[in-house]
Amino acid sequence: MSDVLIETRDLRKTFKIPIRQPTKPGLRDRARWTRKEGVSSAEPPTVPPTEQPQAPNKFLAGLRKEYRDLEVLKGISTTVRKGEVVVVIGPSGGGKSTFLRCINRLTEPTSGEVYFEGQLITSEEKGKGAGATDINEIRSHMGMVFQSFNLFMHLTAKRNIMLALEKVRHKTPQEAEVRAMEALNQVGLSEKADSYPGELSGGQQQRVAIARALAMDPKVMLFDEPTSALDPELIGEVLDVMKKLAASGMTMIIVTHEMGFAREVADRILFIDQGVISEEGDPDSFFTNPKNERTKQFLKRMLTERAEAVVVPGEN
Amino acid sequence: MDPTSLALAVGAPQTFDLLDHLDLFLTPLIYTVLIAVFSIGLGFGLGLLAGLSRVSKNRLVRLPATVYVDVIRGTPLLVQLFLWYFGSAAVFGVLPDPLVAGILAVGFHSGAYQAEIVRGGINSIPRGQDEAARAVGMTQLQAMRFVIVPQAMRLILPPLSNEFVIVIKDSSLASVIAVTEITYTAYLLVGTYFQPFEILIFAAILYLILTYTTAFLMRRLERRFRIPGYGEH
């Protein structure tokens, strides 16, 4: 019980997507938007706006807005233990990234709960009282690595790492610099300390981003497709850093499309598809003996793409 | 000596050699520079405040800034100048110092445009920068201050230098409330000696020197704050 680091209970996320209505004829009728909540995504987006009784918009009579609900997460419940490496895979648009972003509330879940070290962090209460969540404090204990690196473009690699140490952890510049250099060393980039992100390759930028997260001594690292934006020849260096990190006992939740890496590094695989965990298990049984039909199809597709990508020299 | 008393003293109209009286433009030049510098300063402060307010998530913060920008941009500076000048006379019972009224009018006017420049700059910083800042535990305010604004500032330098040049030229409108700046003086001299061509050309050259210097300094600033490896393709 006590070694559970993160628990999510019935995590749901619904995005409201505005639907543009075709302009109706008539000079006075300028309604192109109509407000209608709770339409499921299964319904066609062209429901005539006149069918729903609705209050006209307070400010612009006749201007209404219709939303289509896009249910991206339909109840994700799982636990992550300390030191566990969980790899999340699944088809695009299935909700993997949204799930990851809901854990540190970079995306606010619509409903459901997230517990971090036994503390509910999705509570509505604000401020510092009991039961309230200081989400900034919580986030500073969860490192996050993005698909597009998101290094601060105006700061050198070292300063990228120092910024949060100084402003969030309130370390002195000297302490922050020492810690930044340690972190850069950990990802093998200490010689690039004074380079700006724009002067680094994608792989180097992502390693600096990992160092930036590591320097905060996070209790868990969240990776959101860390190698998807990289040139193929740069993927390896980032995966190597992550493998070392996993071996060092860091708790990690990784969204990725790198199947070989997933199999090698994961303690557990979560297959998220259409907003639910449709299959989960240890990597060996997951990859060799998937039970779910969609999992089988997905894995088959991933493996064939891989095979096609390999061009054997001399063959035509 | 101001142009009118000079004209009376020398018994105008008679031939007037501008080159002998360049010093007549010294005080006006200082006045123009004063309006420009203080208006740019005031406008920058207001622009930063209003621009940041306009990207706020809070409606109540956004609203006043939006009203300010829309009202100022939607009315002529000339009208605003009269309003500041005669308006404060109506409110306080005395005519204000024209220079002060001029600085306020031009400054508040420029502030609205600078607010839009600031807003544009902030909006063009990729969302990921803010997300990365929040993900390491920074507050919204810290993310703004240490990540978004420093990057936006660099982006807005070119449009800002454009705006500064416009302010210098707009300061000439303060002549309508009798600020003895370059245009006002040129106007007086033209009216006295009927030699519009050389006098106005000379006034134009003075403006050109001011605007060119400003543009030059802003380009140096741009170069100084350029981020290596970023935005130079």
Coordinates of C-alpha atoms in Angstrom, one line a residue:
Chain A
M1 CA 0.0 0.0 0.0
S2 CA 2.7 2.5 1.0
D3 CA 4.7 1.9 -2.1
V4 CA 2.0 3.2 -4.3
L5 CA 3.2 6.5 -5.7
I6 CA 0.4 7.5 -8.1
E7 CA -3.1 6.3 -8.3
T8 CA -5.8 7.4 -10.7
R9 CA -9.4 6.6 -10.2
D10 CA -11.9 6.7 -13.0
L11 CA -10.1 9.5 -14.8
R12 CA -12.2 11.1 -17.5
K13 CA -11.6 13.9 -19.9
T14 CA -14.0 15.4 -22.3
F15 CA -13.0 18.1 -24.7
K16 CA -15.6 20.5 -26.0
I17 CA -15.1 21.1 -29.6
P18 CA -17.0 24.0 -31.1
I19 CA -19.0 23.2 -34.2
R20 CA -19.3 25.7 -36.9
Q21 CA -22.8 25.8 -38.3
P22 CA -23.5 26.5 -41.9
T23 CA -24.8 30.0 -42.3
K24 CA -28.5 30.0 -42.6
P25 CA -30.3 32.2 -45.1
G26 CA -32.0 35.4 -44.0
L27 CA -30.6 38.9 -43.3
R28 CA -31.3 39.0 -39.6
D29 CA -30.4 35.4 -38.8
R30 CA -26.7 35.5 -38.3
A31 CA -26.7 32.4 -36.0
R32 CA -23.7 30.4 -36.9
W33 CA -22.9 29.1 -33.4
T34 CA -25.3 27.4 -31.2
R35 CA -24.9 26.4 -27.6
K36 CA -25.7 22.8 -26.8
E37 CA -24.0 20.9 -24.1
G38 CA -23.7 17.2 -23.7
V39 CA -23.9 16.0 -27.2
S40 CA -22.0 12.8 -27.6
S41 CA -19.4 12.5 -30.3
A42 CA -21.3 9.8 -31.9
E43 CA -24.0 12.2 -33.0
P44 CA -23.4 13.9 -36.3
P45 CA -22.3 17.5 -35.9
T46 CA -25.0 18.9 -38.1
V47 CA -27.9 18.8 -35.7
P48 CA -30.1 21.8 -36.7
P49 CA -29.7 24.3 -33.9
T50 CA -33.4 25.1 -33.9
E51 CA -34.3 21.7 -32.5
Q52 CA -33.0 22.5 -29.0
P53 CA -34.8 24.9 -26.8
Q54 CA -32.0 27.2 -25.6
A55 CA -31.5 30.6 -24.0
P56 CA -30.0 33.0 -26.5
N57 CA -26.5 34.2 -25.7
K58 CA -26.6 37.1 -23.2
F59 CA -24.4 39.4 -25.3
L60 CA -25.3 38.6 -28.9
A61 CA -28.9 37.6 -29.5
G62 CA -29.0 34.9 -32.1
L63 CA -25.4 34.0 -31.7
R64 CA -25.1 30.5 -30.2
K65 CA -22.4 28.0 -29.9
E66 CA -22.7 24.3 -30.4
Y67 CA -20.2 22.0 -28.9
R68 CA -19.4 18.5 -29.7
D69 CA -18.1 16.5 -26.8
L70 CA -15.0 14.6 -27.5
E71 CA -14.5 12.0 -24.8
V72 CA -10.8 11.3 -24.8
L73 CA -10.6 9.5 -21.5
K74 CA -13.4 7.3 -20.5
G75 CA -12.3 6.2 -17.0
I76 CA -8.7 5.3 -16.5
S77 CA -7.9 3.7 -13.2
T78 CA -4.5 2.4 -12.4
T79 CA -1.7 2.6 -9.8
V80 CA 2.0 3.1 -10.2
R81 CA 4.3 1.8 -7.6
K82 CA 7.5 3.5 -6.5
G83 CA 10.4 2.5 -8.9
E84 CA 8.0 1.1 -11.5
V85 CA 8.4 1.8 -15.1
V86 CA 5.1 1.9 -16.9
V87 CA 5.0 2.3 -20.6
V88 CA 1.8 3.5 -22.2
I89 CA 1.2 2.5 -25.8
G90 CA -1.7 2.6 -28.1
P91 CA -3.0 4.2 -31.4
S92 CA -2.9 7.9 -32.0
G93 CA -5.8 9.8 -30.5
G94 CA -6.5 7.0 -28.1
G95 CA -5.9 9.2 -25.0
K96 CA -2.3 8.3 -24.0
S97 CA -1.0 11.8 -23.9
T98 CA -4.1 13.2 -22.3
F99 CA -3.8 10.5 -19.6
L100 CA -0.2 11.5 -18.9
R101 CA -1.0 15.2 -18.8
C102 CA -3.9 14.7 -16.5
I103 CA -1.5 13.2 -13.9
N104 CA 0.1 16.5 -13.3
R105 CA -3.0 18.4 -14.3
L106 CA -1.4 20.2 -17.2
T107 CA -4.7 19.1 -18.7
E108 CA -7.5 19.3 -16.1
P109 CA -9.4 16.0 -16.0
T110 CA -13.2 16.4 -16.3
S111 CA -13.8 14.0 -13.5
G112 CA -12.0 11.3 -11.5
E113 CA -9.2 11.5 -9.0
V114 CA -5.5 11.5 -9.0
Y115 CA -3.6 10.6 -5.9
F116 CA 0.1 11.3 -5.5
E117 CA 1.8 9.7 -2.5
G118 CA -1.6 9.1 -1.1
Q119 CA -2.7 12.7 -1.4
L120 CA -5.6 13.7 -3.5
I121 CA -4.3 16.3 -6.0
T122 CA -7.4 16.8 -8.0
S123 CA -9.4 18.4 -5.2
E124 CA -11.3 21.5 -6.1
E125 CA -10.2 23.4 -3.0
K126 CA -7.5 26.0 -3.6
G127 CA -5.0 27.6 -1.2
K128 CA -2.8 25.9 1.3
G129 CA -5.3 24.6 3.9
A130 CA -5.9 20.9 4.6
G131 CA -7.4 19.1 1.7
A132 CA -6.3 21.8 -0.7
T133 CA -3.8 21.1 -3.4
D134 CA -0.9 23.3 -4.2
I135 CA -0.6 22.0 -7.7
N136 CA 2.6 24.0 -8.4
E137 CA 4.3 22.3 -5.4
I138 CA 3.1 18.9 -6.6
R139 CA 4.2 19.5 -10.2
S140 CA 7.7 20.3 -9.0
H141 CA 8.0 16.7 -7.8
M142 CA 6.9 15.3 -11.1
G143 CA 9.4 15.7 -13.9
M144 CA 7.8 16.0 -17.3
V145 CA 9.5 15.6 -20.7
F146 CA 7.6 16.7 -23.8
Q147 CA 7.5 15.6 -27.4
S148 CA 8.7 19.0 -28.6
F149 CA 11.4 19.4 -25.8
N150 CA 10.1 22.8 -24.9
L151 CA 13.4 24.1 -23.6
F152 CA 13.3 27.8 -22.7
M153 CA 14.7 29.2 -26.0
H154 CA 16.2 32.3 -24.4
L155 CA 18.3 30.5 -21.8
T156 CA 21.4 28.3 -22.1
A157 CA 21.2 24.6 -21.3
K158 CA 22.6 25.3 -17.8
R159 CA 20.2 28.2 -17.2
N160 CA 17.3 26.2 -18.4
I161 CA 18.0 23.8 -15.5
M162 CA 18.8 26.5 -13.0
L163 CA 15.6 28.5 -13.5
A164 CA 13.2 26.3 -11.6
L165 CA 15.8 25.4 -9.0
E166 CA 16.1 29.1 -8.1
K167 CA 12.5 30.2 -8.5
V168 CA 10.7 27.1 -7.3
R169 CA 13.2 25.4 -5.0
H170 CA 14.6 28.7 -3.8
K171 CA 18.2 27.5 -4.2
T172 CA 21.0 30.1 -4.4
P173 CA 22.4 30.6 -7.9
Q174 CA 25.6 28.8 -6.8
E175 CA 23.7 25.7 -5.5
A176 CA 21.5 25.7 -8.6
E177 CA 24.5 25.8 -10.9
V178 CA 26.2 22.9 -9.1
R179 CA 23.0 20.9 -9.4
A180 CA 22.5 21.9 -13.0
M181 CA 26.0 20.7 -13.9
E182 CA 25.4 17.4 -12.2
A183 CA 22.2 16.9 -14.1
L184 CA 23.9 17.8 -17.4
N185 CA 26.6 15.4 -16.6
Q186 CA 24.0 12.7 -16.0
V187 CA 22.7 13.0 -19.5
G188 CA 26.3 13.4 -20.9
L189 CA 26.0 17.0 -22.0
S190 CA 28.2 18.9 -19.5
E191 CA 30.2 20.4 -22.4
K192 CA 27.0 22.0 -23.8
A193 CA 26.2 23.9 -20.6
D194 CA 26.5 27.3 -22.2
S195 CA 24.9 26.4 -25.5
Y196 CA 21.4 27.8 -26.3
P197 CA 18.7 25.3 -27.3
G198 CA 18.8 26.6 -30.9
E199 CA 22.5 25.5 -31.1
L200 CA 21.7 21.9 -30.1
S201 CA 20.5 18.9 -32.0
G202 CA 17.0 17.6 -31.3
G203 CA 18.5 14.7 -29.3
Q204 CA 20.7 17.0 -27.3
Q205 CA 17.8 19.3 -26.6
Q206 CA 15.7 16.4 -25.3
R207 CA 18.5 15.2 -23.1
V208 CA 18.8 18.7 -21.6
A209 CA 15.0 18.7 -21.1
I210 CA 15.4 15.4 -19.2
A211 CA 18.2 16.9 -17.1
R212 CA 16.0 19.9 -16.4
A213 CA 13.3 17.6 -15.0
L214 CA 15.9 15.4 -13.2
A215 CA 17.5 18.4 -11.4
M216 CA 14.4 18.9 -9.4
D217 CA 14.8 15.4 -7.9
P218 CA 11.3 14.4 -9.0
K219 CA 9.6 11.4 -7.5
V220 CA 8.3 10.4 -10.9
M221 CA 9.2 11.2 -14.5
L222 CA 6.5 11.6 -17.1
F223 CA 7.6 11.2 -20.7
D224 CA 5.2 12.3 -23.4
E225 CA 6.4 10.7 -26.6
P226 CA 10.0 11.9 -26.0
T227 CA 11.4 10.6 -29.2
S228 CA 8.6 11.2 -31.7
A229 CA 9.9 14.5 -32.9
L230 CA 13.5 13.3 -33.4
D231 CA 15.4 12.2 -36.5
P232 CA 15.8 8.4 -36.4
E233 CA 19.5 8.6 -35.8
L234 CA 19.0 10.8 -32.7
I235 CA 16.5 8.6 -31.0
G236 CA 19.0 6.2 -29.6
E237 CA 20.9 8.7 -27.4
V238 CA 17.6 9.8 -25.7
L239 CA 16.5 6.2 -25.2
D240 CA 19.9 5.4 -23.7
V241 CA 19.5 8.1 -21.1
M242 CA 16.0 6.9 -20.3
K243 CA 17.2 3.3 -20.0
K244 CA 19.9 4.4 -17.5
L245 CA 17.3 6.3 -15.6
A246 CA 15.0 3.3 -15.4
A247 CA 17.9 1.2 -14.2
S248 CA 18.6 3.7 -11.5
G249 CA 15.2 3.0 -10.0
M250 CA 13.4 6.1 -11.1
T251 CA 9.6 5.8 -11.3
M252 CA 8.7 6.5 -14.9
I253 CA 5.5 6.7 -16.9
I254 CA 6.4 6.7 -20.6
V255 CA 4.1 7.3 -23.6
T256 CA 6.0 6.1 -26.6
H257 CA 5.8 4.4 -30.0
E258 CA 9.2 2.7 -29.6
M259 CA 8.1 -0.9 -29.2
G260 CA 11.5 -2.4 -28.8
F261 CA 12.4 0.1 -26.1
A262 CA 9.0 -0.5 -24.4
R263 CA 9.6 -4.2 -24.2
E264 CA 13.1 -3.7 -22.9
V265 CA 12.5 -1.1 -20.2
A266 CA 8.9 -1.6 -19.0
D267 CA 7.8 -3.3 -15.9
R268 CA 4.3 -3.0 -17.1
I269 CA 2.6 -2.1 -20.4
L270 CA -0.6 -0.1 -20.5
F271 CA -2.5 -0.3 -23.8
I272 CA -4.8 2.7 -24.0
D273 CA -7.2 2.8 -26.8
Q274 CA -10.4 4.8 -27.3
G275 CA -10.1 6.3 -23.9
V276 CA -9.8 3.1 -21.8
I277 CA -7.0 0.8 -20.7
S278 CA -8.0 -2.1 -23.0
E279 CA -5.1 -4.3 -22.0
E280 CA -2.2 -4.3 -19.6
G281 CA 0.4 -6.7 -18.5
D282 CA 4.1 -7.4 -18.2
P283 CA 5.9 -6.7 -21.5
D284 CA 6.7 -10.3 -22.4
S285 CA 3.2 -11.6 -22.2
F286 CA 1.9 -8.4 -23.7
F287 CA 4.1 -8.6 -26.8
T288 CA 4.1 -12.3 -27.3
N289 CA 0.6 -13.1 -26.3
P290 CA -1.8 -10.2 -26.5
K291 CA -5.4 -11.1 -25.7
N292 CA -7.3 -8.1 -27.0
E293 CA -8.1 -8.1 -30.7
R294 CA -7.3 -4.4 -31.2
T295 CA -4.0 -4.9 -29.3
K296 CA -3.1 -7.7 -31.7
Q297 CA -3.9 -5.5 -34.7
F298 CA -2.0 -2.6 -33.3
L299 CA 1.1 -4.6 -32.6
K300 CA 0.9 -6.2 -36.0
R301 CA 0.7 -2.8 -37.7
M302 CA 3.6 -1.4 -35.7
L303 CA 5.8 -4.4 -36.5
T304 CA 5.1 -4.4 -40.2
E305 CA 5.8 -0.6 -40.4
R306 CA 9.1 -1.4 -38.7
A307 CA 9.9 -4.1 -41.2
E308 CA 9.0 -1.9 -44.2
A309 CA 11.3 0.8 -42.8
V310 CA 14.3 -1.4 -43.1
V311 CA 15.7 -1.2 -46.5
V312 CA 18.2 -4.0 -47.2
P313 CA 21.0 -2.8 -49.4
G314 CA 21.4 -4.6 -52.6
E315 CA 17.8 -5.8 -52.7
N316 CA 15.4 -4.2 -55.0
Chain B
M1 CA 13.9 84.7 -28.5
D2 CA 10.7 83.2 -29.8
P3 CA 9.9 83.7 -33.5
T4 CA 7.1 86.2 -33.1
S5 CA 9.1 88.7 -31.0
L6 CA 12.0 88.2 -33.3
A7 CA 9.9 89.0 -36.3
L8 CA 8.6 92.1 -34.6
A9 CA 12.1 93.1 -33.6
V10 CA 13.6 92.8 -37.1
G11 CA 10.5 94.3 -38.7
A12 CA 9.0 91.5 -40.7
P13 CA 8.3 90.6 -43.4
Q14 CA 11.7 90.8 -44.8
T15 CA 14.1 88.2 -46.1
F16 CA 14.9 85.7 -43.5
D17 CA 18.0 83.5 -43.7
L18 CA 17.2 80.3 -41.9
L19 CA 20.8 79.3 -41.6
D20 CA 21.5 82.4 -39.4
H21 CA 18.7 81.5 -37.0
L22 CA 19.1 77.7 -36.6
D23 CA 19.2 78.3 -32.8
L24 CA 15.5 79.1 -33.0
F25 CA 14.9 75.4 -33.4
L26 CA 17.0 74.4 -30.4
T27 CA 14.3 74.7 -27.7
P28 CA 11.6 73.2 -30.0
L29 CA 13.9 70.2 -30.7
I30 CA 14.3 69.7 -27.0
Y31 CA 10.5 69.9 -26.6
T32 CA 10.0 67.3 -29.4
V33 CA 12.5 65.0 -27.8
L34 CA 10.8 65.5 -24.4
I35 CA 7.4 64.6 -25.8
A36 CA 8.8 61.6 -27.7
V37 CA 10.9 60.2 -24.8
F38 CA 8.2 60.6 -22.1
S39 CA 5.4 59.4 -24.4
I40 CA 7.4 56.3 -25.4
G41 CA 8.1 55.6 -21.7
L42 CA 4.5 56.2 -20.6
G43 CA 3.2 54.2 -23.6
F44 CA 5.6 51.3 -22.9
G45 CA 4.5 51.1 -19.3
L46 CA 0.8 51.3 -20.3
G47 CA 1.4 49.0 -23.3
L48 CA 3.0 46.3 -21.1
L49 CA 0.3 46.6 -18.5
A50 CA -2.6 46.6 -21.0
G51 CA -1.0 44.0 -23.2
L52 CA -0.4 41.6 -20.3
S53 CA -4.0 42.2 -19.1
R54 CA -5.3 41.4 -22.5
V55 CA -3.9 37.9 -22.5
S56 CA -5.1 37.2 -18.9
K57 CA -7.5 34.4 -18.4
N58 CA -9.6 36.6 -16.1
R59 CA -12.4 38.5 -17.9
L60 CA -12.3 41.3 -15.3
V61 CA -8.7 41.9 -16.0
R62 CA -9.1 41.8 -19.8
L63 CA -12.1 44.1 -20.0
P64 CA -10.6 47.4 -18.9
A65 CA -7.6 46.8 -21.2
T66 CA -9.8 46.0 -24.1
V67 CA -11.9 49.1 -23.6
Y68 CA -8.7 51.2 -23.3
V69 CA -7.2 49.8 -26.5
D70 CA -10.5 50.0 -28.5
V71 CA -11.3 53.5 -27.5
I72 CA -7.9 54.9 -28.0
R73 CA -7.3 53.2 -31.3
G74 CA -10.8 54.1 -32.5
T75 CA -10.5 57.8 -32.1
P76 CA -8.1 60.3 -33.7
L77 CA -5.0 61.4 -31.8
L78 CA -5.9 65.0 -32.7
V79 CA -9.2 64.8 -30.9
Q80 CA -7.5 63.1 -28.0
L81 CA -5.0 65.9 -27.7
F82 CA -7.8 68.5 -27.6
L83 CA -9.6 66.4 -25.0
W84 CA -6.6 66.1 -22.7
Y85 CA -5.9 69.8 -23.0
F86 CA -9.4 71.4 -22.8
G87 CA -10.8 68.4 -20.9
S88 CA -8.5 68.9 -18.0
A89 CA -9.3 72.6 -18.2
A90 CA -12.9 71.7 -17.8
V91 CA -12.2 69.4 -14.9
F92 CA -9.6 71.4 -13.0
G93 CA -10.6 74.9 -14.0
V94 CA -7.2 75.8 -15.4
L95 CA -5.6 75.0 -18.7
P96 CA -2.8 72.4 -18.1
D97 CA 0.7 72.8 -19.2
P98 CA 0.5 72.0 -23.0
L99 CA 3.7 69.9 -22.8
V100 CA 2.2 67.8 -20.0
A101 CA -1.1 67.4 -21.9
G102 CA 0.8 66.6 -25.0
I103 CA 2.9 63.9 -23.3
L104 CA -0.2 62.3 -21.7
A105 CA -2.2 62.3 -25.0
V106 CA 0.6 60.9 -27.1
G107 CA 1.7 58.5 -24.4
F108 CA -1.8 57.1 -23.8
H109 CA -2.3 56.8 -27.5
S110 CA 0.9 55.0 -28.1
G111 CA 0.2 52.7 -25.1
A112 CA -2.8 51.3 -26.9
Y113 CA -0.8 50.4 -29.9
Q114 CA 2.1 49.0 -27.8
A115 CA -0.5 46.9 -25.9
E116 CA -1.4 45.2 -29.1
I117 CA 2.3 44.7 -30.0
V118 CA 2.9 43.2 -26.5
R119 CA -0.2 40.9 -26.9
G120 CA 0.9 39.8 -30.3
G121 CA 4.4 39.0 -29.0
I122 CA 3.1 37.0 -26.0
N123 CA 0.6 35.1 -28.2
S124 CA 3.3 34.1 -30.6
I125 CA 5.3 32.3 -27.9
P126 CA 4.6 28.6 -28.4
R127 CA 2.3 27.1 -25.7
G128 CA 4.9 24.5 -24.9
Q129 CA 7.1 27.2 -23.3
D130 CA 4.4 28.0 -20.8
E131 CA 3.6 24.3 -20.2
A132 CA 7.2 23.5 -19.6
A133 CA 7.4 26.3 -17.1
R134 CA 4.3 25.2 -15.3
A135 CA 5.4 21.5 -15.4
V136 CA 8.5 22.3 -13.3
G137 CA 6.3 24.0 -10.7
M138 CA 6.3 27.6 -11.6
T139 CA 3.2 29.7 -11.0
Q140 CA 1.4 31.3 -13.9
L141 CA 3.0 34.6 -12.9
Q142 CA 6.5 33.2 -12.7
A143 CA 6.1 31.5 -16.1
M144 CA 5.1 34.8 -17.5
R145 CA 7.9 36.7 -15.9
F146 CA 10.8 34.4 -16.4
V147 CA 9.9 32.5 -19.6
I148 CA 7.2 34.1 -21.7
V149 CA 7.9 37.8 -21.4
P150 CA 11.6 37.7 -21.9
Q151 CA 11.1 35.8 -25.1
A152 CA 8.2 38.0 -26.2
M153 CA 10.3 41.1 -25.6
R154 CA 12.8 40.0 -28.1
L155 CA 10.2 39.2 -30.6
I156 CA 8.5 42.6 -30.3
L157 CA 11.5 44.8 -30.7
P158 CA 11.0 45.3 -34.5
P159 CA 7.4 46.3 -34.3
L160 CA 8.2 48.3 -31.2
S161 CA 10.9 50.3 -33.0
N162 CA 8.3 51.0 -35.7
E163 CA 5.9 52.3 -33.0
F164 CA 8.6 54.5 -31.4
V165 CA 9.3 56.2 -34.8
I166 CA 5.6 56.8 -35.2
V167 CA 5.5 58.4 -31.7
I168 CA 8.3 60.8 -32.7
K169 CA 6.3 61.9 -35.7
D170 CA 3.0 62.0 -33.8
S171 CA 4.5 64.4 -31.3
S172 CA 4.1 67.0 -34.1
L173 CA 0.4 67.0 -33.5
A174 CA 1.0 68.5 -30.1
S175 CA 1.5 71.7 -32.0
V176 CA -2.3 72.1 -32.1
I177 CA -2.3 72.7 -28.3
A178 CA 0.6 75.2 -28.6
V179 CA 3.5 73.0 -27.5
T180 CA 6.4 74.9 -28.9
E181 CA 7.9 71.9 -30.5
I182 CA 9.5 71.6 -34.0
T183 CA 6.3 71.7 -36.0
Y184 CA 4.7 74.5 -34.0
T185 CA 7.9 76.6 -34.4
A186 CA 8.1 75.9 -38.1
Y187 CA 4.5 76.8 -38.5
L188 CA 5.1 80.1 -36.8
L189 CA 8.1 80.9 -38.9
V190 CA 6.3 80.1 -42.1
G191 CA 3.5 82.4 -41.0
T192 CA 5.9 85.2 -40.3
Y193 CA 8.3 85.0 -43.2
F194 CA 6.3 83.2 -45.9
Q195 CA 9.2 81.0 -46.7
P196 CA 7.5 77.6 -46.3
F197 CA 9.8 75.5 -48.3
E198 CA 13.1 75.8 -46.6
I199 CA 11.7 76.1 -43.1
L200 CA 9.5 72.9 -43.5
I201 CA 12.3 71.0 -45.2
F202 CA 14.5 71.9 -42.2
A203 CA 11.8 70.7 -39.8
A204 CA 11.5 67.5 -41.7
I205 CA 15.3 66.9 -41.6
L206 CA 15.2 67.3 -37.8
Y207 CA 12.5 64.6 -37.5
L208 CA 14.4 62.4 -39.9
I209 CA 17.5 62.7 -37.6
L210 CA 15.4 61.8 -34.6
T211 CA 13.6 58.8 -36.2
Y212 CA 16.8 57.5 -37.9
T213 CA 18.7 57.6 -34.6
T214 CA 15.8 55.8 -32.8
A215 CA 15.6 53.1 -35.5
F216 CA 19.4 52.7 -35.4
L217 CA 19.5 52.3 -31.6
M218 CA 16.6 49.8 -31.7
R219 CA 18.5 47.7 -34.3
R220 CA 21.5 47.6 -32.0
L221 CA 19.2 46.5 -29.1
E222 CA 17.8 43.7 -31.4
R223 CA 21.3 42.5 -32.1
R224 CA 22.3 42.7 -28.5
F225 CA 19.4 40.5 -27.4
R226 CA 19.4 38.1 -30.2
I227 CA 19.4 34.5 -29.0
P228 CA 22.1 32.4 -30.6
G229 CA 20.7 29.7 -32.9
Y230 CA 17.2 31.1 -32.6
G231 CA 15.2 33.0 -35.2
E232 CA 18.0 33.7 -37.6
H233 CA 17.1 31.5 -40.5

